[in-house]
Structure formats: structure tokens, C-alpha cells
CSV table of C-alpha atoms in Angstrom, one decimal:
chain,number,residue,atom,x,y,z
A,262,MET,CA,0.0,0.0,0.0
A,263,CYS,CA,1.5,3.4,-1.0
A,264,SER,CA,2.1,6.0,1.7
A,265,ALA,CA,-0.8,8.2,0.5
A,266,ARG,CA,-3.3,5.4,0.5
A,267,ARG,CA,-2.0,4.2,3.9
A,268,ALA,CA,-2.5,7.7,5.3
A,269,ARG,CA,-6.0,8.0,3.9
A,270,TRP,CA,-6.9,4.6,5.2
A,271,ALA,CA,-5.6,5.5,8.7
A,272,SER,CA,-7.5,8.7,8.6
A,273,GLU,CA,-10.8,6.8,7.7
A,274,VAL,CA,-10.2,4.4,10.5
A,275,ARG,CA,-9.7,7.2,13.0
A,276,MET,CA,-13.0,8.7,11.9
A,277,LEU,CA,-14.7,5.4,12.8
A,278,GLU,CA,-13.1,5.2,16.2
A,279,LEU,CA,-15.4,5.5,19.2
A,280,ASN,CA,-13.0,7.2,21.6
A,281,TRP,CA,-15.4,6.3,24.4
A,282,ALA,CA,-14.1,6.4,27.9
A,283,PHE,CA,-13.9,3.0,29.5
A,284,GLU,CA,-15.7,4.4,32.5
A,285,HIS,CA,-18.7,5.2,30.3
A,286,ALA,CA,-18.6,1.6,29.0
A,287,ALA,CA,-18.5,0.4,32.6
A,288,THR,CA,-21.6,2.5,33.4
A,289,ALA,CA,-23.4,1.0,30.5
A,290,LEU,CA,-22.6,-2.5,31.7
A,291,SER,CA,-23.4,-1.8,35.3
A,292,LYS,CA,-26.7,-3.7,35.4
A,293,GLN,CA,-25.1,-6.7,33.6
A,294,LEU,CA,-22.0,-7.1,35.8
A,295,LYS,CA,-21.5,-10.1,38.1
A,296,GLN,CA,-18.6,-8.5,39.9
A,297,ASP,CA,-17.0,-5.1,40.2
A,298,ALA,CA,-15.9,-3.5,37.0
A,299,PRO,CA,-12.2,-3.2,36.4
A,300,GLU,CA,-10.6,0.2,36.1
A,301,VAL,CA,-9.3,0.6,32.6
A,302,PRO,CA,-7.5,3.8,31.7
A,303,GLY,CA,-8.1,5.6,28.4
A,304,ALA,CA,-10.8,5.2,25.8
A,305,VAL,CA,-12.4,2.4,23.8
A,306,ARG,CA,-11.1,2.5,20.2
A,307,LEU,CA,-13.8,0.2,18.9
A,308,ILE,CA,-16.2,-2.4,20.3
A,309,GLN,CA,-15.5,-5.7,18.5
A,310,THR,CA,-17.2,-9.1,18.2
A,311,ASP,CA,-14.9,-10.5,15.5
A,312,SER,CA,-11.6,-11.6,16.9
A,313,ARG,CA,-9.9,-11.2,13.6
A,314,LEU,CA,-10.5,-7.4,13.6
A,315,VAL,CA,-9.2,-6.6,17.1
A,316,GLU,CA,-6.5,-3.9,17.4
A,317,LYS,CA,-4.9,-2.0,20.2
A,318,GLY,CA,-7.3,-0.3,22.5
A,319,ASP,CA,-10.4,-2.3,21.5
A,320,LEU,CA,-13.1,-3.8,23.8
A,321,PHE,CA,-13.8,-7.3,22.7
A,322,VAL,CA,-17.2,-8.9,23.5
A,323,CYS,CA,-17.0,-12.7,23.9
A,324,LEU,CA,-20.3,-13.8,22.3
A,325,ILE,CA,-21.5,-17.4,22.5
A,326,GLY,CA,-23.4,-19.0,19.6
A,327,GLU,CA,-24.7,-22.4,18.6
A,328,ARG,CA,-21.4,-23.3,16.9
A,329,PHE,CA,-18.8,-21.0,18.6
A,330,ASP,CA,-17.7,-19.5,21.9
A,331,ALA,CA,-15.6,-16.4,21.5
A,332,HIS,CA,-14.1,-16.9,24.9
A,333,ASP,CA,-11.9,-19.5,23.1
A,334,PHE,CA,-10.3,-16.5,21.2
A,335,ALA,CA,-9.7,-14.4,24.3
A,336,GLU,CA,-5.9,-15.0,24.4
A,337,GLN,CA,-5.7,-14.2,20.7
A,338,VAL,CA,-7.4,-10.9,21.0
A,339,MET,CA,-5.3,-10.0,24.1
A,340,GLN,CA,-2.2,-10.6,22.0
A,341,SER,CA,-3.8,-8.4,19.3
A,342,GLY,CA,-3.8,-5.5,21.7
A,343,ALA,CA,-7.4,-5.5,23.1
A,344,ALA,CA,-7.6,-3.3,26.2
A,345,ALA,CA,-10.4,-5.3,27.9
A,346,LEU,CA,-12.9,-8.1,27.4
A,347,VAL,CA,-16.6,-8.6,28.1
A,348,THR,CA,-17.0,-12.1,29.3
A,349,SER,CA,-19.6,-14.4,30.9
A,350,ARG,CA,-16.9,-16.0,33.1
A,351,GLU,CA,-13.7,-14.9,34.5
A,352,LEU,CA,-10.7,-16.0,32.4
A,353,ASP,CA,-7.3,-16.8,33.7
A,354,LEU,CA,-5.7,-14.1,31.5
A,355,PRO,CA,-3.8,-10.9,32.4
A,356,ILE,CA,-6.3,-8.5,30.8
A,357,ALA,CA,-9.1,-6.4,32.3
A,358,GLN,CA,-12.5,-8.2,32.1
A,359,PHE,CA,-16.1,-7.0,32.5
A,360,VAL,CA,-17.7,-10.2,33.7
A,361,VAL,CA,-21.4,-10.2,32.9
A,362,ASN,CA,-24.4,-12.6,33.1
A,363,ASP,CA,-25.0,-12.6,29.3
A,364,THR,CA,-22.6,-11.1,26.8
A,365,ARG,CA,-25.3,-10.7,24.1
A,366,LEU,CA,-27.3,-8.5,26.5
A,367,ALA,CA,-24.1,-6.7,27.4
A,368,LEU,CA,-23.5,-5.9,23.7
A,369,GLY,CA,-27.0,-4.5,23.6
A,370,ALA,CA,-26.4,-2.4,26.7
A,371,LEU,CA,-23.2,-0.9,25.2
A,372,ALA,CA,-25.0,-0.1,21.9
A,373,SER,CA,-28.0,1.4,23.7
A,374,ALA,CA,-25.7,3.7,25.8
A,375,TRP,CA,-23.8,4.7,22.6
A,376,ARG,CA,-27.0,5.4,20.7
A,377,GLN,CA,-28.3,7.7,23.4
A,378,GLN,CA,-25.4,10.1,22.9
A,379,PHE,CA,-26.8,11.1,19.4
A,380,ASP,CA,-29.6,13.5,18.6
A,381,LEU,CA,-30.7,12.4,15.1
A,382,LYS,CA,-33.8,11.0,13.4
A,383,VAL,CA,-33.9,7.3,13.8
A,384,LEU,CA,-36.3,5.2,11.6
A,385,ALA,CA,-36.9,1.6,12.4
A,386,VAL,CA,-38.3,-1.0,9.9
A,387,VAL,CA,-40.1,-4.1,11.1
A,388,GLY,CA,-42.6,-6.5,9.5
A,389,SER,CA,-42.9,-10.0,8.0
A,390,ASN,CA,-41.9,-9.4,4.4
A,391,GLY,CA,-40.2,-6.6,2.6
A,392,LYS,CA,-38.1,-5.3,5.5
A,393,THR,CA,-34.8,-5.2,3.8
A,394,THR,CA,-36.2,-3.8,0.5
A,395,SER,CA,-38.2,-1.2,2.4
A,396,LYS,CA,-35.1,-0.3,4.5
A,397,GLU,CA,-33.0,0.2,1.4
A,398,MET,CA,-35.8,2.3,-0.2
A,399,LEU,CA,-36.0,4.4,2.9
A,400,GLY,CA,-32.2,4.7,3.0
A,401,SER,CA,-32.1,5.9,-0.6
A,402,ILE,CA,-34.7,8.6,0.2
A,403,CYS,CA,-32.9,9.7,3.4
A,404,LYS,CA,-29.6,10.0,1.4
A,405,ALA,CA,-31.4,12.1,-1.2
A,406,GLN,CA,-32.5,14.3,1.6
A,407,CYS,CA,-29.3,14.6,3.7
A,408,GLY,CA,-26.4,13.2,1.6
A,409,ASN,CA,-24.8,9.8,1.6
A,410,ASP,CA,-22.4,10.3,4.4
A,411,GLN,CA,-25.0,11.8,6.7
A,412,VAL,CA,-27.2,8.6,6.8
A,413,LEU,CA,-26.5,5.3,8.5
A,414,VAL,CA,-28.3,2.3,7.1
A,415,THR,CA,-28.3,-1.3,8.3
A,416,ALA,CA,-25.9,-3.3,6.2
A,417,GLY,CA,-27.5,-6.3,4.5
A,418,ASN,CA,-30.0,-7.9,6.9
A,419,LEU,CA,-28.1,-7.5,10.2
A,420,ASN,CA,-31.4,-7.2,12.0
A,421,ASN,CA,-31.1,-9.5,15.1
A,422,ASP,CA,-29.8,-9.0,18.6
A,423,ILE,CA,-26.2,-9.0,17.4
A,424,GLY,CA,-26.7,-7.1,14.1
A,425,VAL,CA,-28.8,-4.2,15.5
A,426,PRO,CA,-26.2,-3.4,18.3
A,427,GLN,CA,-23.4,-3.6,15.8
A,428,THR,CA,-25.3,-1.1,13.5
A,429,LEU,CA,-25.9,1.3,16.4
A,430,LEU,CA,-22.2,1.2,17.3
A,431,LYS,CA,-21.5,2.7,13.9
A,432,LEU,CA,-23.3,5.9,14.7
A,433,ARG,CA,-21.1,8.9,14.4
A,434,SER,CA,-21.4,12.7,14.8
A,435,GLN,CA,-21.9,13.3,11.1
A,436,HIS,CA,-25.1,11.2,10.9
A,437,GLN,CA,-28.3,13.1,10.7
A,438,MET,CA,-30.5,10.1,10.0
A,439,ALA,CA,-30.3,6.4,10.7
A,440,VAL,CA,-32.4,3.6,9.1
A,441,ILE,CA,-32.4,0.4,11.3
A,442,GLU,CA,-33.9,-2.9,10.3
A,443,MET,CA,-35.2,-5.1,13.1
A,444,GLY,CA,-36.2,-8.7,12.7
A,445,MET,CA,-37.5,-11.5,14.9
A,446,ASN,CA,-38.5,-15.1,15.0
A,447,HIS,CA,-39.4,-15.4,18.6
A,448,PRO,CA,-41.8,-13.5,20.9
A,449,GLY,CA,-40.2,-10.5,22.7
A,450,GLU,CA,-37.4,-9.9,20.2
A,451,ILE,CA,-38.8,-6.7,18.5
A,452,ASP,CA,-39.7,-5.2,21.9
A,453,TYR,CA,-36.1,-5.7,23.0
A,454,LEU,CA,-34.5,-4.3,19.9
A,455,ALA,CA,-36.8,-1.3,19.7
A,456,GLY,CA,-35.7,-0.5,23.3
A,457,LEU,CA,-32.1,-0.3,22.1
A,458,VAL,CA,-32.9,1.6,18.9
A,459,LYS,CA,-35.3,4.2,20.4
A,460,PRO,CA,-36.8,5.1,17.0
A,461,ASP,CA,-38.5,8.4,16.1
A,462,VAL,CA,-40.4,6.7,13.3
A,463,VAL,CA,-41.4,3.0,12.9
A,464,LEU,CA,-42.3,1.6,9.6
A,465,LEU,CA,-44.2,-1.7,9.9
A,466,THR,CA,-44.4,-3.3,6.4
A,467,ASN,CA,-47.0,-6.0,7.0
A,468,ALA,CA,-47.9,-9.0,9.2
A,469,GLN,CA,-47.9,-12.3,7.4
A,470,ARG,CA,-47.3,-16.0,8.0
A,471,GLU,CA,-43.6,-15.9,9.1
A,472,HIS,CA,-41.9,-18.0,11.7
A,473,GLN,CA,-45.1,-19.8,12.6
A,474,GLU,CA,-43.1,-22.6,14.2
A,475,PHE,CA,-42.3,-20.1,17.0
A,476,MET,CA,-45.0,-17.4,16.7
A,477,LYS,CA,-48.0,-19.8,16.2
A,478,THR,CA,-50.4,-17.1,14.8
A,479,VAL,CA,-50.3,-14.2,12.5
A,480,LEU,CA,-51.9,-12.0,15.2
A,481,ALA,CA,-48.9,-12.8,17.4
A,482,VAL,CA,-46.7,-11.6,14.6
A,483,ALA,CA,-48.7,-8.4,14.2
A,484,LYS,CA,-48.5,-7.7,17.9
A,485,GLU,CA,-44.8,-8.5,18.1
A,486,ASN,CA,-43.9,-6.2,15.2
A,487,GLY,CA,-46.3,-3.6,16.5
A,488,SER,CA,-44.6,-3.6,19.9
A,489,ALA,CA,-42.0,-1.3,18.3
A,490,PHE,CA,-44.6,1.5,18.4
A,491,THR,CA,-44.6,1.5,22.2
A,492,HIS,CA,-41.0,2.7,22.1
A,493,LEU,CA,-41.8,5.8,20.1
A,494,PRO,CA,-41.5,9.2,21.8
A,495,ARG,CA,-44.6,11.4,22.2
A,496,ASN,CA,-43.8,13.2,18.9
A,497,GLY,CA,-42.9,9.9,17.2
A,498,CYS,CA,-44.9,8.4,14.3
A,499,ALA,CA,-46.2,4.9,13.6
A,500,VAL,CA,-46.4,4.0,9.9
A,501,PHE,CA,-48.4,0.8,9.0
A,502,PRO,CA,-50.5,-0.6,6.1
A,503,VAL,CA,-54.3,-0.5,5.9
A,504,SER,CA,-55.4,-3.8,7.3
A,505,GLU,CA,-59.0,-4.8,8.4
A,506,GLU,CA,-57.5,-7.6,10.4
A,507,PHE,CA,-54.8,-5.7,12.3
A,508,ASP,CA,-55.8,-2.0,12.3
A,509,ALA,CA,-57.2,-2.2,15.8
A,510,CYS,CA,-54.1,-3.9,17.1
A,511,TRP,CA,-51.7,-1.4,15.6
A,512,GLN,CA,-53.9,1.6,16.5
A,513,ALA,CA,-53.9,0.4,20.2
A,514,LEU,CA,-50.1,-0.1,20.3
A,515,SER,CA,-49.6,3.4,18.8
A,516,THR,CA,-52.0,5.2,21.2
A,517,GLY,CA,-50.8,8.7,21.9
A,518,LYS,CA,-48.5,8.8,18.8
A,519,SER,CA,-49.2,10.2,15.4
A,520,THR,CA,-49.9,7.6,12.7
A,521,LEU,CA,-49.6,7.4,8.9
A,522,ARG,CA,-51.1,4.5,6.9
A,523,PHE,CA,-50.3,3.3,3.4
A,524,GLY,CA,-52.1,1.3,0.7
A,525,CYS,CA,-55.7,0.9,-0.4
A,526,GLY,CA,-56.7,4.6,-0.6
A,527,ALA,CA,-54.8,5.6,2.6
A,528,ASP,CA,-52.5,8.6,3.2
A,529,PHE,CA,-49.9,7.1,0.9
A,530,ASP,CA,-50.9,4.8,-2.0
A,531,ILE,CA,-49.8,3.9,-5.5
A,532,LEU,CA,-52.2,4.8,-8.3
A,533,PRO,CA,-52.6,2.5,-11.3
A,534,ALA,CA,-49.4,2.1,-13.4
A,535,ARG,CA,-49.1,3.7,-16.8
A,536,ARG,CA,-46.8,1.5,-18.9
A,537,ASP,CA,-45.1,2.7,-22.1
A,538,SER,CA,-42.5,1.1,-24.4
A,539,GLU,CA,-39.6,2.5,-22.4
A,540,GLN,CA,-40.4,2.0,-18.8
A,541,SER,CA,-43.2,1.9,-16.2
A,542,THR,CA,-44.4,5.2,-14.8
A,543,VAL,CA,-46.0,4.9,-11.4
A,544,MET,CA,-47.9,7.7,-9.6
A,545,LEU,CA,-47.5,7.8,-5.8
A,546,SER,CA,-50.2,9.6,-3.9
A,547,ALA,CA,-48.8,11.3,-0.9
A,548,LEU,CA,-51.3,13.0,1.3
A,549,GLY,CA,-53.3,14.1,-1.8
A,550,LYS,CA,-50.2,15.2,-3.8
A,551,HIS,CA,-48.9,13.1,-6.7
A,552,ILE,CA,-45.2,12.1,-7.1
A,553,GLU,CA,-44.3,10.6,-10.4
A,554,LEU,CA,-41.9,7.6,-10.2
A,555,HIS,CA,-40.0,5.6,-12.8
A,556,PRO,CA,-39.1,2.5,-10.6
A,557,ASN,CA,-36.4,0.0,-11.3
A,558,PHE,CA,-38.4,-2.7,-9.5
A,559,ILE,CA,-41.4,-4.9,-10.3
A,560,GLY,CA,-44.3,-6.4,-8.3
A,561,GLU,CA,-47.3,-5.1,-6.4
A,562,HIS,CA,-45.7,-5.9,-3.1
A,563,ASN,CA,-42.7,-3.7,-4.0
A,564,TYR,CA,-45.1,-0.9,-4.8
A,565,ALA,CA,-46.4,-1.4,-1.3
A,566,ASN,CA,-42.9,-1.3,0.1
A,567,ALA,CA,-42.3,2.0,-1.8
A,568,THR,CA,-45.5,3.6,-0.4
A,569,GLY,CA,-44.5,2.6,3.2
A,570,ALA,CA,-41.0,3.9,2.7
A,571,ALA,CA,-42.4,7.2,1.3
A,572,ALA,CA,-44.7,7.5,4.3
A,573,ALA,CA,-42.0,6.9,6.8
A,574,ALA,CA,-39.6,9.3,5.1
A,575,HIS,CA,-42.3,12.0,5.1
A,576,ALA,CA,-42.8,11.4,8.9
A,577,ALA,CA,-39.1,11.9,9.3
A,578,GLY,CA,-39.2,15.2,7.5
A,579,CYS,CA,-38.1,14.3,4.0
A,580,THR,CA,-39.4,16.4,1.1
A,581,HIS,CA,-41.4,15.0,-1.8
A,582,GLU,CA,-38.4,15.8,-4.0
A,583,ALA,CA,-36.2,13.5,-1.9
A,584,ILE,CA,-38.9,10.8,-1.9
A,585,GLN,CA,-39.0,11.0,-5.7
A,586,LYS,CA,-35.3,11.0,-6.2
A,587,GLY,CA,-34.6,8.3,-3.7
A,588,LEU,CA,-37.2,5.8,-5.0
A,589,ASN,CA,-36.2,6.4,-8.6
A,590,ALA,CA,-32.5,5.7,-7.6
A,591,PHE,CA,-33.4,2.6,-5.7
A,592,GLN,CA,-32.0,-0.7,-7.2
A,593,PRO,CA,-33.6,-4.0,-6.1
A,594,VAL,CA,-31.7,-5.9,-3.3
A,595,SER,CA,-29.9,-9.0,-4.4
A,596,GLY,CA,-32.1,-12.1,-4.0
A,597,ARG,CA,-35.3,-10.1,-3.5
A,598,LEU,CA,-37.3,-10.0,-6.7
A,599,GLN,CA,-34.2,-8.9,-8.5
A,600,ILE,CA,-34.0,-9.1,-12.3
A,601,ALA,CA,-30.8,-11.1,-12.5
A,602,LEU,CA,-30.9,-11.6,-16.3
A,603,ASN,CA,-33.0,-10.0,-19.0
A,604,THR,CA,-32.3,-11.1,-22.6
A,605,PRO,CA,-34.6,-11.5,-25.6
A,606,LEU,CA,-35.1,-15.2,-24.6
A,607,MET,CA,-34.7,-15.2,-20.8
A,608,LEU,CA,-36.1,-13.1,-18.0
A,609,LEU,CA,-34.5,-14.5,-14.7
A,610,ILE,CA,-35.9,-13.2,-11.4
A,611,ASN,CA,-33.8,-13.9,-8.4
A,612,ASP,CA,-36.1,-14.1,-5.3
A,613,SER,CA,-34.0,-16.7,-3.6
A,614,TYR,CA,-33.1,-15.0,-0.4
A,615,ASN,CA,-36.0,-16.4,1.7
A,616,ALA,CA,-39.6,-17.7,1.5
A,617,ASN,CA,-42.8,-18.0,3.4
A,618,PRO,CA,-46.3,-18.7,2.1
A,619,ASP,CA,-47.2,-15.1,1.5
A,620,SER,CA,-44.0,-14.0,-0.1
A,621,VAL,CA,-44.1,-17.1,-2.4
A,622,ASN,CA,-47.7,-16.2,-3.5
A,623,ALA,CA,-46.6,-12.6,-4.2
A,624,ALA,CA,-43.7,-13.8,-6.3
A,625,SER,CA,-45.9,-16.2,-8.2
A,626,LYS,CA,-48.3,-13.4,-9.0
A,627,VAL,CA,-45.4,-11.4,-10.5
A,628,LEU,CA,-44.2,-14.3,-12.5
A,629,GLY,CA,-47.7,-15.0,-13.9
A,630,GLN,CA,-47.7,-11.5,-15.4
A,631,GLN,CA,-44.5,-12.0,-17.4
A,632,ALA,CA,-44.1,-12.8,-21.1
A,633,GLY,CA,-43.3,-16.2,-22.6
A,634,SER,CA,-43.4,-19.5,-20.8
A,635,THR,CA,-43.3,-19.1,-17.1
A,636,LEU,CA,-41.3,-21.4,-14.7
A,637,LEU,CA,-41.3,-21.2,-10.9
A,638,VAL,CA,-38.2,-22.9,-9.4
A,639,LEU,CA,-39.1,-23.4,-5.7
A,640,GLY,CA,-37.3,-24.8,-2.7
A,641,ASP,CA,-38.8,-25.7,0.7
A,642,MET,CA,-40.2,-23.0,3.0
A,643,GLY,CA,-38.8,-23.3,6.6
A,644,GLU,CA,-40.2,-22.4,10.0
A,645,VAL,CA,-43.8,-22.9,8.9
A,646,GLY,CA,-44.7,-25.1,11.9
A,647,ASN,CA,-47.2,-27.9,11.9
A,648,GLN,CA,-49.0,-26.5,8.8
A,649,SER,CA,-46.1,-27.2,6.5
A,650,ASP,CA,-48.0,-29.6,4.3
A,651,GLU,CA,-51.0,-27.2,4.0
A,652,TYR,CA,-48.8,-24.2,3.2
A,653,HIS,CA,-46.7,-26.0,0.6
A,654,ALA,CA,-49.9,-27.2,-1.1
A,655,GLU,CA,-51.4,-23.7,-1.0
A,656,VAL,CA,-48.5,-22.1,-2.8
A,657,GLY,CA,-48.7,-24.7,-5.6
A,658,CYS,CA,-52.4,-24.2,-6.0
A,659,TYR,CA,-52.0,-20.4,-6.1
A,660,ALA,CA,-49.1,-20.4,-8.6
A,661,LYS,CA,-51.4,-22.4,-11.0
A,662,GLN,CA,-54.3,-19.9,-10.4
A,663,VAL,CA,-52.2,-16.9,-11.3
A,664,GLY,CA,-51.0,-18.3,-14.6
A,665,VAL,CA,-47.6,-19.9,-13.8
A,666,LYS,CA,-47.2,-22.7,-16.4
A,667,HIS,CA,-44.4,-24.8,-15.0
A,668,LEU,CA,-43.1,-25.6,-11.5
A,669,TYR,CA,-39.8,-27.3,-10.7
A,670,ALA,CA,-39.5,-28.1,-7.0
A,671,LEU,CA,-36.7,-29.1,-4.6
A,672,GLY,CA,-36.9,-30.4,-1.0
A,673,ASP,CA,-39.1,-32.8,0.9
A,674,ALA,CA,-41.9,-30.4,1.7
A,675,THR,CA,-42.4,-29.2,-1.9
A,676,THR,CA,-43.8,-32.7,-2.9
A,677,HIS,CA,-47.1,-31.2,-1.7
A,678,THR,CA,-46.6,-28.1,-3.9
A,679,VAL,CA,-46.1,-30.3,-6.9
A,680,LEU,CA,-49.2,-32.4,-6.2
A,681,ALA,CA,-51.3,-29.2,-5.7
A,682,PHE,CA,-49.9,-27.6,-8.9
A,683,GLY,CA,-50.7,-30.7,-11.0
A,684,GLU,CA,-49.7,-30.8,-14.7
A,685,GLY,CA,-46.5,-29.0,-15.5
A,686,ALA,CA,-44.9,-29.6,-12.1
A,687,ILE,CA,-41.9,-31.8,-11.5
A,688,HIS,CA,-40.1,-32.7,-8.2
A,689,PHE,CA,-36.4,-33.2,-8.1
A,690,LYS,CA,-34.4,-35.1,-5.5
A,691,ASN,CA,-31.2,-33.1,-5.8
A,692,ILE,CA,-30.2,-29.6,-7.0
A,693,GLU,CA,-27.8,-30.9,-9.7
A,694,THR,CA,-30.7,-32.6,-11.6
A,695,LEU,CA,-32.9,-29.6,-11.0
A,696,ILE,CA,-30.3,-27.2,-12.6
A,697,GLU,CA,-29.7,-29.5,-15.5
A,698,ASN,CA,-33.4,-29.8,-16.3
A,699,THR,CA,-34.0,-26.1,-15.9
A,700,MET,CA,-31.2,-25.4,-18.4
A,701,ASN,CA,-32.5,-27.9,-20.9
A,702,THR,CA,-36.1,-26.7,-20.6
A,703,THR,CA,-35.2,-23.1,-21.2
A,704,LYS,CA,-33.1,-23.6,-24.3
A,705,GLN,CA,-36.0,-23.1,-26.7
A,706,GLY,CA,-38.3,-20.1,-26.9
A,707,ARG,CA,-38.9,-17.2,-24.6
A,708,TRP,CA,-38.9,-18.0,-20.8
A,709,SER,CA,-39.6,-16.1,-17.6
A,710,VAL,CA,-38.1,-17.9,-14.6
A,711,LEU,CA,-38.4,-17.0,-11.0
A,712,VAL,CA,-36.3,-18.8,-8.3
A,713,LYS,CA,-37.3,-18.8,-4.7
A,714,GLY,CA,-36.9,-20.8,-1.4
A,715,SER,CA,-36.0,-20.5,2.2
A,716,ARG,CA,-32.5,-19.5,3.1
A,717,PHE,CA,-31.4,-23.0,4.1
A,718,MET,CA,-32.2,-24.3,0.6
A,719,LYS,CA,-29.6,-22.0,-1.0
A,720,MET,CA,-31.6,-21.6,-4.2
A,721,GLU,CA,-29.2,-18.9,-5.4
A,722,ARG,CA,-27.2,-21.8,-6.8
A,723,VAL,CA,-29.8,-22.2,-9.4
A,724,VAL,CA,-29.7,-18.5,-10.3
A,725,GLN,CA,-25.9,-18.6,-10.6
A,726,ALA,CA,-25.9,-21.6,-12.8
A,727,LEU,CA,-28.6,-20.1,-15.1
A,728,ILE,CA,-26.8,-16.8,-15.4
A,729,GLN,CA,-23.6,-18.6,-16.4
A,730,HIS,CA,-25.4,-20.9,-18.8
A,731,HIS,CA,-27.5,-18.2,-20.6
A,732,SER,CA,-24.8,-15.6,-20.6
A,733,GLY,CA,-22.4,-18.1,-22.2
A,734,GLU,CA,-25.0,-18.9,-24.8
A,735,ALA,CA,-25.6,-15.2,-25.6
A,736,ASN,CA,-21.8,-14.6,-25.9
A,737,HIS,CA,-21.5,-17.7,-28.2
A,738,ALA,CA,-24.4,-16.5,-30.4
A,739,SER,CA,-23.0,-13.1,-30.8
């Protein structure tokens, strides 16, 4: 690395440093401590959870997961220059240790204390489907309002009890707005995360059939996501969709706060699209005023995501100009209804990141509207509880109803999807055979293919193979 680049890199690192006195960190951890806090001179450079990134002056939190225990790396981080550790047991090492009951909760306590030092607009995004897409849309709008460097946005989908604290710890003095995604799969998780984030605006995208193995009912999902509203300040705003089923629930949870609703003739809604030969033009109705959009995304559920993001941005003080600029600049998130390939003979839609019954149905509806022969490549849906057979049959039946012509399925549970879909559906025992047949099927004519499945199915492997195959064919033909 040349000297100029090294100096620039060092300057950027210094800008990221916390420079947070250890005594303040000790205060933040006071309710978690099992024994007296050590006296550590100086300031915390960074709070780290990855042993490979530790440098001199860092505070390292020894997290424990299903497959790892960071206490095993304590000696390594000490040798890397860590100033202190957060541990759940005292280690026989010559380094200052904050011994706590639960290191995950300790990480949250540190992040919460750090967040409270900043006076900025914080927008939280919760919901069953569309969180990451809505978060990115909202981030794009906020950046159009304030500038790229003035907005902190959750990276990827770091939305759990580790990812949210890690995001909060990236807050710096230049930030004017922050967009924080919060996810859950068990009761109580959103309530906990919202307590750390302390949002000014909460966007709730929807309540659908997610994590039913743990949440049991959709009403429980609606209440859990809506619990974020209870952490809003008096001048905060709850943003949620029009819903006959859950309106009363969300109104009750947002009592005393201002509210904005989106969809179905509400405060923010999408008017019917006007499609021309070049691109789709969509009109967003925002409190009676119209904002013209030229979106880079497809699907009615993405239009709903856009209206929710616009409403939340408005609640945070963004102008209509910023809403328009931000939504027009938004590019679909990888693996979430993303157009991965678009040639004269192949439209490939990558929706492989995750799946539940409602998101599969929404994707099938989009696919059924596309040109040419349509093929849904589907992997199993996880965490659907004891209704797995019913849900997998439902998505097969719905795909057929909305005009999908062919279904290729992978995984034990999708046998029910194939039976429900009927003619045109094939079940495969392994992904290699599935990929080979998909390639052969799509050789002739015009095809629209959508790939989807739960995270554990890793259906992006199909997308990657199809891109390589069809890109190679296109290059060979040219």
C-alpha cells in the first residue's frame, strides 16, 4: 500500500473510532455485571465481536453462539492489543475483564448507551416481508434528503440481537438520520431491539405467515412487530398498512403517537401504473399530492414497500423531491425479486433469499404476469410449523391460479406443492438434476423464470448456474 493510500486509510479508521471512555462503557454495563468492573484507563477504540478485527485499544465482547464460543479466542485478542474483554466467566488471563451474566445482552447495553449520545432522526423498519427492501428504499430517500455520508443504514440484513447493536455502534457525529432494520423469529425480540434503537419513526411493512413454528399465529406476529410502536417518543410516528385484520391492534399499540397509513386509498398509495414502451411510470399519492416515479423494481408488493418507505420518510421530515429522487434511484436488493438476467429469450428473477407462504404467493403473481413460458423454481419453506404440508400445497395451487405454467421443486416439503400444482410440475431429488433440467427446458423459446426458497435451501445456486449458462449462450451466439 503506497504511503498516500495508507495515510488515507488510517484517517478513515480514526474517523470510525469511538474514543469512548472506558468508565462510560462500565456504566453502560453496570446492570449486567456479576462482579465489580475493572478500572481501565483511556478510551475504547472500537467495540469488536470479531476476533480477527481486534486492534490495540479495542473492547472485545465474547459472544456465544450455537457453533462458537468467542471466549476461546480471548488470548488471541489479548495478543492483538485488546484493552479489555466482556466475558460471561472470569478467564485466567492478564487482561481487564467485565464479567457479565450474558454477553449478548451486554453488547445490547453498550449499543444502547452509545445510541443515546446522538440527537438524530432514527427510523426503524419491522414486519414479516419486505423489511430489507423497504429499509433500502428508505435509506435511498434519506440519502437524497441529507447526503450519503449523513445517513447510517443497516448493512445487509443485520437485524437481530447482534446485528442491531453492531449497527448502532456505527453511529457517528456526522449522521443526521439512521435507518435500522429489526427482525425477529421469537416473541419479545422486537420489543427488546426497539428498546435499544429508540426510534422516532417505525415503519411496519406487514404481518404475514412468518416463523409460525415459534410465533404460532399471524396475530402474534402483528403484535410483536407492533410492539416497536410502544418505544416511540410522544412526537414519534407509527407507519403501517391499511389492514382490516390488524388495524385495531396497531392503533392500540400506537396510542398517543401520530400515525400514517399506506395502501388501499390511505395517506400514501400507488395509483394504477401507466406502462409505455420504455419503462413503467407509477404515480405515488402522498397526502393528496402526486409524485411521479420511474421505478427499477417490479411487483405489487414492491409498490407497497415503496409507499410505506415514502410515508416513513415523510414522517421523518423528507421532502417530496427527496422521496421521488430516492425511489427512482433505488435498485432491487440481491435475492429479493431482483432481475438477474434479461435477454430476448430469458427473464430470470432472483427471489431466492427467503420464503414464506405469502412471499411465495406474491412472487408467483409477479411471475404469472411475465411474457413467454413461465417457470417457478421453488425450494422448501422453513419455519412454517405444523401446517407445513398445507402451506406448501397452498403455494402450488396459487401459482397455478395466477398463470404460472411450469413448476420445478426441490426439497421434501415441496412434494405437496407439486401435487397441488398438477400438470406442469416436477419434483427433483437433488439440485444438480434440477439445474440440468432447468437449463435444458429453457433452451428453446422465450422464458420467464423465478427462483425462490427459504435461506437454508440455498436456491441462489440455481440462479448462478442459469446466469452462467445463458450468458455463455448469448456470448456464443454473438
